[in-house]
GROMACS .gro file of N, CA and C in nm:
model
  426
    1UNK      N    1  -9.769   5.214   0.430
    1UNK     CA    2  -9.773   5.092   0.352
    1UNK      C    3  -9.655   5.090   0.255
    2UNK      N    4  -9.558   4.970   0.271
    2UNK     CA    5  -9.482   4.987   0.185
    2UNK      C    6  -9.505   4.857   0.040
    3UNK      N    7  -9.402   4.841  -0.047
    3UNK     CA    8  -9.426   4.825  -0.130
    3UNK      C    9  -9.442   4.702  -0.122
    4UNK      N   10  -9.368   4.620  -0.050
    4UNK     CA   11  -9.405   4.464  -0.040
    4UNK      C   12  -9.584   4.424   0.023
    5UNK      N   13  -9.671   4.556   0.084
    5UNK     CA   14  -9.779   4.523   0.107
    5UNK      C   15  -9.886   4.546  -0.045
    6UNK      N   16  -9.829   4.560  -0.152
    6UNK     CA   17  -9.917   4.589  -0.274
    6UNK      C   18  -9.896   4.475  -0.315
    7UNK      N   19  -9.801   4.389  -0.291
    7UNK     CA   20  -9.741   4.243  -0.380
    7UNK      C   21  -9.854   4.166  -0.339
    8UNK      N   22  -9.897   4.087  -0.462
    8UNK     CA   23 -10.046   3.951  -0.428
    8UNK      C   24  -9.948   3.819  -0.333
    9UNK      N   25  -9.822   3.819  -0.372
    9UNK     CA   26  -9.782   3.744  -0.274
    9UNK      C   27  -9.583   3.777  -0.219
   10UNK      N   28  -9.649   3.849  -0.091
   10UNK     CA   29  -9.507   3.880  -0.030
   10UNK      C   30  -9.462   3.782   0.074
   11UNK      N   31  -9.522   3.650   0.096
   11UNK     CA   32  -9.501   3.549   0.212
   11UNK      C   33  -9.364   3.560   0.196
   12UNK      N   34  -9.223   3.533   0.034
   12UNK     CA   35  -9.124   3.508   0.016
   12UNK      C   36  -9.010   3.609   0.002
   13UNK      N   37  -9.026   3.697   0.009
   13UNK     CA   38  -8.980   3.813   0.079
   13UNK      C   39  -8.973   3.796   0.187
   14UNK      N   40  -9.087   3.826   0.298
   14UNK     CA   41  -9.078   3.808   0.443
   14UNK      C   42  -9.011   3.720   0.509
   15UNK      N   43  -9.058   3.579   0.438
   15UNK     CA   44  -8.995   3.472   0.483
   15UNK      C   45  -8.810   3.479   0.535
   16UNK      N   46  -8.750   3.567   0.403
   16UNK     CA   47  -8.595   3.575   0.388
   16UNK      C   48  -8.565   3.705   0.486
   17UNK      N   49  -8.626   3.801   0.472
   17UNK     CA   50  -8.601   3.946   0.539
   17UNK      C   51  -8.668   3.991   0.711
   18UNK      N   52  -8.798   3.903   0.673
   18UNK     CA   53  -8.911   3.938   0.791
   18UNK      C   54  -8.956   4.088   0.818
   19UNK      N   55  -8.903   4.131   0.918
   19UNK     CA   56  -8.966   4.240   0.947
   19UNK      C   57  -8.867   4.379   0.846
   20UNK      N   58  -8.757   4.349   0.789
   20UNK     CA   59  -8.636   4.407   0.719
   20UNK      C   60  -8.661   4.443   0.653
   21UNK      N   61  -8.800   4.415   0.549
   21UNK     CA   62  -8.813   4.390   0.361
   21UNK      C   63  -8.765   4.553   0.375
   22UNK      N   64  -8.663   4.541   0.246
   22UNK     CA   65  -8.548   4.696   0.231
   22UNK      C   66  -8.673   4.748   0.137
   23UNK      N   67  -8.655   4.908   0.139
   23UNK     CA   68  -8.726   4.970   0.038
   23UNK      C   69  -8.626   5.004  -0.055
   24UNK      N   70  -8.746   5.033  -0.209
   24UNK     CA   71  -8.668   5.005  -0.333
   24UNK      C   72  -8.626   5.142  -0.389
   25UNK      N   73  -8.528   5.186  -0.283
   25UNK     CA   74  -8.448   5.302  -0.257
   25UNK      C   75  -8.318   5.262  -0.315
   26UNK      N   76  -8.243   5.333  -0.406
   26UNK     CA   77  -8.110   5.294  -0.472
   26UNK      C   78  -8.094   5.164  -0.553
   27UNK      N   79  -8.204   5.129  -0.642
   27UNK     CA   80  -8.179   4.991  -0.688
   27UNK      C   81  -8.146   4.981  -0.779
   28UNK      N   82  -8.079   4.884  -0.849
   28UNK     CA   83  -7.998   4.879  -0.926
   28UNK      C   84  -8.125   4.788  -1.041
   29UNK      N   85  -8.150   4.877  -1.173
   29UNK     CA   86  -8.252   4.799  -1.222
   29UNK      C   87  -8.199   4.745  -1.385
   30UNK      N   88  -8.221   4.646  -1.363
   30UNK     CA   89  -8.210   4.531  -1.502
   30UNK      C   90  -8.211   4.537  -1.615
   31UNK      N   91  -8.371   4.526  -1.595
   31UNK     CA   92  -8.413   4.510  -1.720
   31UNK      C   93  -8.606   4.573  -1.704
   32UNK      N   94  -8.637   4.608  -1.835
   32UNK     CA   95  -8.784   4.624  -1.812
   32UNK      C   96  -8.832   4.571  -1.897
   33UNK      N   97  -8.948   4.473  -1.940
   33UNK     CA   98  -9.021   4.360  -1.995
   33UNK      C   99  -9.144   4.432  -2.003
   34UNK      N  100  -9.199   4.483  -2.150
   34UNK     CA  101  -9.322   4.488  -2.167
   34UNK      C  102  -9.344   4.364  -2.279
   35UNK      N  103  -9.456   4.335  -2.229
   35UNK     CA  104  -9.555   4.200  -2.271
   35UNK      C  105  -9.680   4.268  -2.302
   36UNK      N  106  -9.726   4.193  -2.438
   36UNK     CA  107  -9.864   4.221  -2.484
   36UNK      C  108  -9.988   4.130  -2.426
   37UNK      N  109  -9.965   4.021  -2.372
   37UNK     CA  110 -10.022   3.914  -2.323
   37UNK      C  111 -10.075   4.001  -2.182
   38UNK      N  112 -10.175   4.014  -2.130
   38UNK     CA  113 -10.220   4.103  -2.034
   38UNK      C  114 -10.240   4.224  -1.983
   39UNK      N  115 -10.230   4.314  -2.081
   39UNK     CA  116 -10.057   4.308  -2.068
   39UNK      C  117  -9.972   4.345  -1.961
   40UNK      N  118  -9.865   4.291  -1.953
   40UNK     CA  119  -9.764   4.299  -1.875
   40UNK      C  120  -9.653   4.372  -1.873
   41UNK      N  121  -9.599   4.414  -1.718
   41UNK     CA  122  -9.459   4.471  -1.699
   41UNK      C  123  -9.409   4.436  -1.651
   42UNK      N  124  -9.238   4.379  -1.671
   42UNK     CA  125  -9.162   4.339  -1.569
   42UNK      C  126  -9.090   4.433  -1.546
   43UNK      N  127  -9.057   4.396  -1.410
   43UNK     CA  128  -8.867   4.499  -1.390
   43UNK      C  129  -8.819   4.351  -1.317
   44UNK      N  130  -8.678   4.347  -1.364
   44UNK     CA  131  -8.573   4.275  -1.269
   44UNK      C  132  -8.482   4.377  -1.243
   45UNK      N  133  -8.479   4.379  -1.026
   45UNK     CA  134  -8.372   4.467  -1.026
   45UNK      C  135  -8.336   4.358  -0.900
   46UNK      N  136  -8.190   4.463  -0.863
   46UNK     CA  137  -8.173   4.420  -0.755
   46UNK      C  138  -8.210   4.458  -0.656
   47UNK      N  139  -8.234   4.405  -0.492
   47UNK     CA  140  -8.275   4.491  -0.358
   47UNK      C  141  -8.132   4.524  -0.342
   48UNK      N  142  -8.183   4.624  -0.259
   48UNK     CA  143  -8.062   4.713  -0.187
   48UNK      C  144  -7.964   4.654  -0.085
   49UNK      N  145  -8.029   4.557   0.005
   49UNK     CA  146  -7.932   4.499   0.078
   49UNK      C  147  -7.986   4.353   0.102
   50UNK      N  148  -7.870   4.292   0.137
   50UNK     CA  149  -7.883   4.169   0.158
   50UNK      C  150  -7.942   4.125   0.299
   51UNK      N  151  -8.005   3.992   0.339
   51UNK     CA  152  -8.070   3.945   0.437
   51UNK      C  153  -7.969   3.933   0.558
   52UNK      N  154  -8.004   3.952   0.708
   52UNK     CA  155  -7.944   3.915   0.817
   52UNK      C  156  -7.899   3.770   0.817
   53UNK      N  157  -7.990   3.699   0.774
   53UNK     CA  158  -8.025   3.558   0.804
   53UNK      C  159  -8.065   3.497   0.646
   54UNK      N  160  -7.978   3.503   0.566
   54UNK     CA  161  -7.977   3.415   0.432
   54UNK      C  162  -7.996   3.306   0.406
   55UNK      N  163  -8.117   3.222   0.331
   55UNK     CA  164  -8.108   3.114   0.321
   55UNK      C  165  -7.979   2.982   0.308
   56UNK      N  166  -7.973   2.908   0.361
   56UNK     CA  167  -7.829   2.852   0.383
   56UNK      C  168  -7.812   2.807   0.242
   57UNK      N  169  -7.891   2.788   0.159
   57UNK     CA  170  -7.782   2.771   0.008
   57UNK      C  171  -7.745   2.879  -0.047
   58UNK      N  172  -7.799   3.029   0.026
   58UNK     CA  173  -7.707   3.126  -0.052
   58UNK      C  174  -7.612   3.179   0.051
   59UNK      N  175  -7.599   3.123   0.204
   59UNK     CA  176  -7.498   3.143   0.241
   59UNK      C  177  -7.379   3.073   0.176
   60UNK      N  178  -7.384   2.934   0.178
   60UNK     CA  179  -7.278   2.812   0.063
   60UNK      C  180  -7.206   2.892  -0.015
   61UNK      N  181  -7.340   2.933  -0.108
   61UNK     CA  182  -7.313   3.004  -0.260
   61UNK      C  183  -7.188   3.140  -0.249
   62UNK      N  184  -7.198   3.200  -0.099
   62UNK     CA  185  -7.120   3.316  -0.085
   62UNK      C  186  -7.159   3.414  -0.154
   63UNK      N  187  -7.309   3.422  -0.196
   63UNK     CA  188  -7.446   3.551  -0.223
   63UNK      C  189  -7.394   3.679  -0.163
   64UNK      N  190  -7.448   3.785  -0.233
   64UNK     CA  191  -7.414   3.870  -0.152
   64UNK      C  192  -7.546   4.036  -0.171
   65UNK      N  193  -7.609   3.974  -0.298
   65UNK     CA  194  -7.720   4.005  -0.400
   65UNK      C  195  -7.874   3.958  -0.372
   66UNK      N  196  -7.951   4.019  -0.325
   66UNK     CA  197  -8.098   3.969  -0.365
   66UNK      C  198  -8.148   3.987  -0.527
   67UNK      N  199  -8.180   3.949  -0.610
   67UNK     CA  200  -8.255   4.015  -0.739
   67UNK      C  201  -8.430   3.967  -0.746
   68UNK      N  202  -8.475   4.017  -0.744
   68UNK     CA  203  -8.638   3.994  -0.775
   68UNK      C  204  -8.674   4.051  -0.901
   69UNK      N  205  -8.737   3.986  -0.926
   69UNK     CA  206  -8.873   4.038  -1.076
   69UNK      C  207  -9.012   4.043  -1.038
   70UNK      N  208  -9.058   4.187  -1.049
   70UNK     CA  209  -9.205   4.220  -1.029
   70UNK      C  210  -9.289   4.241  -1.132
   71UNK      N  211  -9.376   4.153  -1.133
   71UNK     CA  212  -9.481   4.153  -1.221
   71UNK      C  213  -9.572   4.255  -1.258
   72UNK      N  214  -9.629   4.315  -1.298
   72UNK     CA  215  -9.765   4.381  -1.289
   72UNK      C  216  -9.804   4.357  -1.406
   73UNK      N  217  -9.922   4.330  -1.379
   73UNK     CA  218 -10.058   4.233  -1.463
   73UNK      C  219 -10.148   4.357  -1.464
   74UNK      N  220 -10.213   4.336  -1.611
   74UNK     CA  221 -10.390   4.431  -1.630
   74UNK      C  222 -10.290   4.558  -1.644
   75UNK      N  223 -10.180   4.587  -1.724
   75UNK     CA  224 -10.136   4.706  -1.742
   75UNK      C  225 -10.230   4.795  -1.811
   76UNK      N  226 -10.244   4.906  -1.792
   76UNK     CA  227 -10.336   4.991  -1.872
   76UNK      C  228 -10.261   5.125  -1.886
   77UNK      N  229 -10.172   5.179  -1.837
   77UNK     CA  230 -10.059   5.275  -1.866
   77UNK      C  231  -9.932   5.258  -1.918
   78UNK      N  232  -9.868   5.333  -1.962
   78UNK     CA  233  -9.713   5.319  -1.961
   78UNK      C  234  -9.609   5.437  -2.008
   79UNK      N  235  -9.577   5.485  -1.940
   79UNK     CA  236  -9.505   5.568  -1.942
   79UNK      C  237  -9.343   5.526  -1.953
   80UNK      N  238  -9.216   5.528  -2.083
   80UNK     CA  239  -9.075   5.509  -2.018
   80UNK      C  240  -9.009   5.632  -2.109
   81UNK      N  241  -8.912   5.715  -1.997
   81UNK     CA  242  -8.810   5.814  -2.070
   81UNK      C  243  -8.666   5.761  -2.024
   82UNK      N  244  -8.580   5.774  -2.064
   82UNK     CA  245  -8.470   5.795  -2.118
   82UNK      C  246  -8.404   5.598  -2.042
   83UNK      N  247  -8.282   5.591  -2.082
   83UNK     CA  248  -8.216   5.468  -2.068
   83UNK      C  249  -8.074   5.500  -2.020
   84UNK      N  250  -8.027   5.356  -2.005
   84UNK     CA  251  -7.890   5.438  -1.964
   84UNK      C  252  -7.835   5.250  -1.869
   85UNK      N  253  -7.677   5.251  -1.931
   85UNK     CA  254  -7.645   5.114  -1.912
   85UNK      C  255  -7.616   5.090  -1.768
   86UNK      N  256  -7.604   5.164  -1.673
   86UNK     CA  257  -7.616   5.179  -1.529
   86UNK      C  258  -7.767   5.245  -1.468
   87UNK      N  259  -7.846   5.169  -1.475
   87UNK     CA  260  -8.004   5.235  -1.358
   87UNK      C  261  -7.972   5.206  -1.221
   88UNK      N  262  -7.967   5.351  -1.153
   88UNK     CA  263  -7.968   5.328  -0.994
   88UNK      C  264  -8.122   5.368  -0.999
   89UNK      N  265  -8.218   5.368  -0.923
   89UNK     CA  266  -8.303   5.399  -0.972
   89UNK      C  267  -8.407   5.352  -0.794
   90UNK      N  268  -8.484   5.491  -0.797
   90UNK     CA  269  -8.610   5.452  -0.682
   90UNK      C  270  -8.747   5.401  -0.741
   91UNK      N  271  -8.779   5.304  -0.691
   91UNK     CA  272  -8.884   5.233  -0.705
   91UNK      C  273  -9.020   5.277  -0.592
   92UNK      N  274  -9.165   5.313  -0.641
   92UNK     CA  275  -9.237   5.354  -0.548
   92UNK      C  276  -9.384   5.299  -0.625
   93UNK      N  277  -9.423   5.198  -0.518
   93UNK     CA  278  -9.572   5.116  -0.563
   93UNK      C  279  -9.610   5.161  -0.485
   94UNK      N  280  -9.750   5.176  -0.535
   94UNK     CA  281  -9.893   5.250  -0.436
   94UNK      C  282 -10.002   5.146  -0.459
   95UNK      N  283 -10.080   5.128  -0.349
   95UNK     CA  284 -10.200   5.035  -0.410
   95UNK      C  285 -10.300   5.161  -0.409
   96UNK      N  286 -10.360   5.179  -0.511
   96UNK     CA  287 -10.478   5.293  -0.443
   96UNK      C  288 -10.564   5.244  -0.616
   97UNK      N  289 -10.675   5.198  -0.601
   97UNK     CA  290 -10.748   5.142  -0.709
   97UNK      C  291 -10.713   5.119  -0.786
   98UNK      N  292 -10.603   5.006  -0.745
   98UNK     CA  293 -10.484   4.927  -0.842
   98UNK      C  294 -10.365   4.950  -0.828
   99UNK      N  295 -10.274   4.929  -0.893
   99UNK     CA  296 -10.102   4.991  -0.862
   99UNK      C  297 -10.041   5.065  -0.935
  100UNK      N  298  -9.995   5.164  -0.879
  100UNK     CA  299  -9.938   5.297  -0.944
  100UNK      C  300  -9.792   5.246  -0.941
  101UNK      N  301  -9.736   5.243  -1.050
  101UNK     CA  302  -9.586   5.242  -1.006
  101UNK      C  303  -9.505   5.368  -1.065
  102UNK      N  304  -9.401   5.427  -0.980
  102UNK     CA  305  -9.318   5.488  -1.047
  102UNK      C  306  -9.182   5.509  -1.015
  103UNK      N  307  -9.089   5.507  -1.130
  103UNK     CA  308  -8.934   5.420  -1.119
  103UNK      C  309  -8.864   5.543  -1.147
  104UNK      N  310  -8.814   5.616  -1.091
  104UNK     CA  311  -8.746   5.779  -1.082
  104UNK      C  312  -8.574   5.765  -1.092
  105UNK      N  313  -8.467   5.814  -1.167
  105UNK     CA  314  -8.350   5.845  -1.176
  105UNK      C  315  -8.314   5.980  -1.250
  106UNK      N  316  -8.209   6.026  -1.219
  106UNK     CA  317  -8.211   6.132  -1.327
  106UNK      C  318  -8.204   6.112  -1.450
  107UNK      N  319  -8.192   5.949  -1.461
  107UNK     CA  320  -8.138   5.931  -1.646
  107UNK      C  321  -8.270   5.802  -1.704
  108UNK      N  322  -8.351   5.806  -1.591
  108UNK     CA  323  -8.430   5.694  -1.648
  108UNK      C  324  -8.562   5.754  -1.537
  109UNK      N  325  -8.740   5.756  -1.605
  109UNK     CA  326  -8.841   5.762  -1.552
  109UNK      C  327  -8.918   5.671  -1.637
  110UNK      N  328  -8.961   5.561  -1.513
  110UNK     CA  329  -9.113   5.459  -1.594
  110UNK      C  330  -9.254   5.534  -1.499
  111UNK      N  331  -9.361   5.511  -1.566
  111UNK     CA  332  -9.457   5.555  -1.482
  111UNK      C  333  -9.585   5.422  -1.529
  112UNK      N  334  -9.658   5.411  -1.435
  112UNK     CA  335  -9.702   5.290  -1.521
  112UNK      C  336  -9.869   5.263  -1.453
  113UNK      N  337  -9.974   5.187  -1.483
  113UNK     CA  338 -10.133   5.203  -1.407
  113UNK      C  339 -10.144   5.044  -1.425
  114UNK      N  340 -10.133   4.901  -1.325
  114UNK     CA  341 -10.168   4.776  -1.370
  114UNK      C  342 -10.283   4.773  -1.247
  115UNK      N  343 -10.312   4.647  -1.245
  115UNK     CA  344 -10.429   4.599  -1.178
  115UNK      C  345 -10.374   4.500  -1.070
  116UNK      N  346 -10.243   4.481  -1.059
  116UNK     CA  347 -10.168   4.355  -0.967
  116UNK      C  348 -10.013   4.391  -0.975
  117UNK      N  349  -9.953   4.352  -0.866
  117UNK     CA  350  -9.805   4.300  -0.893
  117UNK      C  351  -9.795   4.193  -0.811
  118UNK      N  352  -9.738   4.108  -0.889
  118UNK     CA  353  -9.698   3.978  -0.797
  118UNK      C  354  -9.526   3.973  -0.772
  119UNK      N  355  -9.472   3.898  -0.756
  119UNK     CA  356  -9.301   3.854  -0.699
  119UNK      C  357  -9.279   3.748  -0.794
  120UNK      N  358  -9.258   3.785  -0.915
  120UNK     CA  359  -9.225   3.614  -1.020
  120UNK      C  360  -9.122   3.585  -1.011
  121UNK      N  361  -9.022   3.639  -0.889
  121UNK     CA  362  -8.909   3.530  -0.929
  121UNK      C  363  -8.847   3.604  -0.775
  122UNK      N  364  -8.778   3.538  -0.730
  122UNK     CA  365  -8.633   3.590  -0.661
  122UNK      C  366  -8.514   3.555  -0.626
  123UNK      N  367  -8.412   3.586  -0.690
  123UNK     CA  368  -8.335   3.455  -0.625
  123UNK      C  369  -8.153   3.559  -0.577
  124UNK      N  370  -8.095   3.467  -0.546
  124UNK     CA  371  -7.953   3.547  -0.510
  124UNK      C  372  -7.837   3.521  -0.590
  125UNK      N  373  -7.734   3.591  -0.602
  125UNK     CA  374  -7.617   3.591  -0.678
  125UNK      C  375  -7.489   3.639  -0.600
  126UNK      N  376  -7.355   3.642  -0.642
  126UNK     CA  377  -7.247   3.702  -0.654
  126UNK      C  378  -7.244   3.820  -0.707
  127UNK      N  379  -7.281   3.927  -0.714
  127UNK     CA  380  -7.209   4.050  -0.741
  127UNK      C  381  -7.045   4.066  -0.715
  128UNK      N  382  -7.008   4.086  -0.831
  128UNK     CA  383  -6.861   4.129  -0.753
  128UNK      C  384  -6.823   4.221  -0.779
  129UNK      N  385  -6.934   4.329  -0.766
  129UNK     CA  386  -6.886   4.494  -0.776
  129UNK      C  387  -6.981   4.516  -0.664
  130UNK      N  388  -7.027   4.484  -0.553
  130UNK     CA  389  -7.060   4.508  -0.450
  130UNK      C  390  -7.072   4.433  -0.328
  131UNK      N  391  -7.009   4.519  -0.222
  131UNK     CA  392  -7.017   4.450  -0.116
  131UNK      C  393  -7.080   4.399  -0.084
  132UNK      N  394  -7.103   4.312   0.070
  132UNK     CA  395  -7.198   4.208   0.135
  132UNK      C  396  -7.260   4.330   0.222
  133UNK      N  397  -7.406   4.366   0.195
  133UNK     CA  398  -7.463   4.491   0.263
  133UNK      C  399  -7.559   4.388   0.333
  134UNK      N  400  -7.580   4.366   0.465
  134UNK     CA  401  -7.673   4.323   0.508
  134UNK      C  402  -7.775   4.421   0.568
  135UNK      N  403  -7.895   4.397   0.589
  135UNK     CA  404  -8.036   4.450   0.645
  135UNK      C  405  -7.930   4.533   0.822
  136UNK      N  406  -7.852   4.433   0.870
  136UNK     CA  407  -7.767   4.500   1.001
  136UNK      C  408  -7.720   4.673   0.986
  137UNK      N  409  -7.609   4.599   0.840
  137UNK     CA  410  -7.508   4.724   0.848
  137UNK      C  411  -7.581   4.843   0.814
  138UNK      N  412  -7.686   4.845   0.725
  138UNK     CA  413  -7.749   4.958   0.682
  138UNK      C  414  -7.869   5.025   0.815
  139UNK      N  415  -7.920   4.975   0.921
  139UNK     CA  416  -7.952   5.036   1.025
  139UNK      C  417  -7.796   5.030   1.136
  140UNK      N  418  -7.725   5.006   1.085
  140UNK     CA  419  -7.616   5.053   1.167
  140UNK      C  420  -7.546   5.176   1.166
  141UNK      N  421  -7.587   5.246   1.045
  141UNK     CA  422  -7.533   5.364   0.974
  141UNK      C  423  -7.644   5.453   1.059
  142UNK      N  424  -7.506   5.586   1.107
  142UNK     CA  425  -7.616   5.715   1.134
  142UNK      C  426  -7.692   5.796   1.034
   0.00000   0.00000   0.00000
């Protein structure tokens, strides 16, 4: 089970990636959002590679970036050590009587216990410190 099967709604993911959805192996992470209102955690990071088959306004756009923000709702843990103005960082959700998340780098660890994660946002960009990695080139690699 990977991580897009813990999401309350992964239709929009799939929809863009399908059978592809990248795991949140090497991601490049944002920002982290704790909220007292539920309370809540965000992360905005980026996915690792871009779609085969990109929606045609982010083909236009000349995208080359997925970024999503994951929710998790009914937080009841929280664990964060260290920071650092570059997070490459592995991402690993578990559903197992609720969602375990935990966000591993050598310079940054979140650990965290909510009751949900949803997909509150996703959208695409220009990076222009990284190439156009599509879902192809990265099973093209030995």
């Amino acid at each position: 089970m990977g991580w897009i099967d813990a999401a309350t709604n992964p239709q929009g993911i799939m929809e863009i990636f399908g059978d592809d959805t990248p795991p949140l192996v090497g991601v490049s992470l944002h920002e982290v959002i704790v909220g007292r209102d539920g309370p809540t955690l965000r992360l905005r990071l980026d996915l690792p590679t871009y779609p085969a088959s990109p929606p045609v306004k982010w083909k236009r756009g000349g995208f080359n970036t997925v970024q999503v923000e994951l929710l998790f709702g009914g937080l009841t843990e929280l664990s964060l050590r260290g920071v650092s103005t570059h997070m490459l960082v592995d991402v690993d959700i578990e559903a197992n009587r609720g969602i375990i998340l935990q966000v591993k780098s050598e310079m940054v660890n979140v650990a965290a216990v909510a009751a949900s994660v949803t997909i509150s946002r996703m959208e695409a960009y220009l990076d222009s410190e990284r190439e156009s990695v599509s879902v192809e080139d990265v099973r093209d690699k030995p």
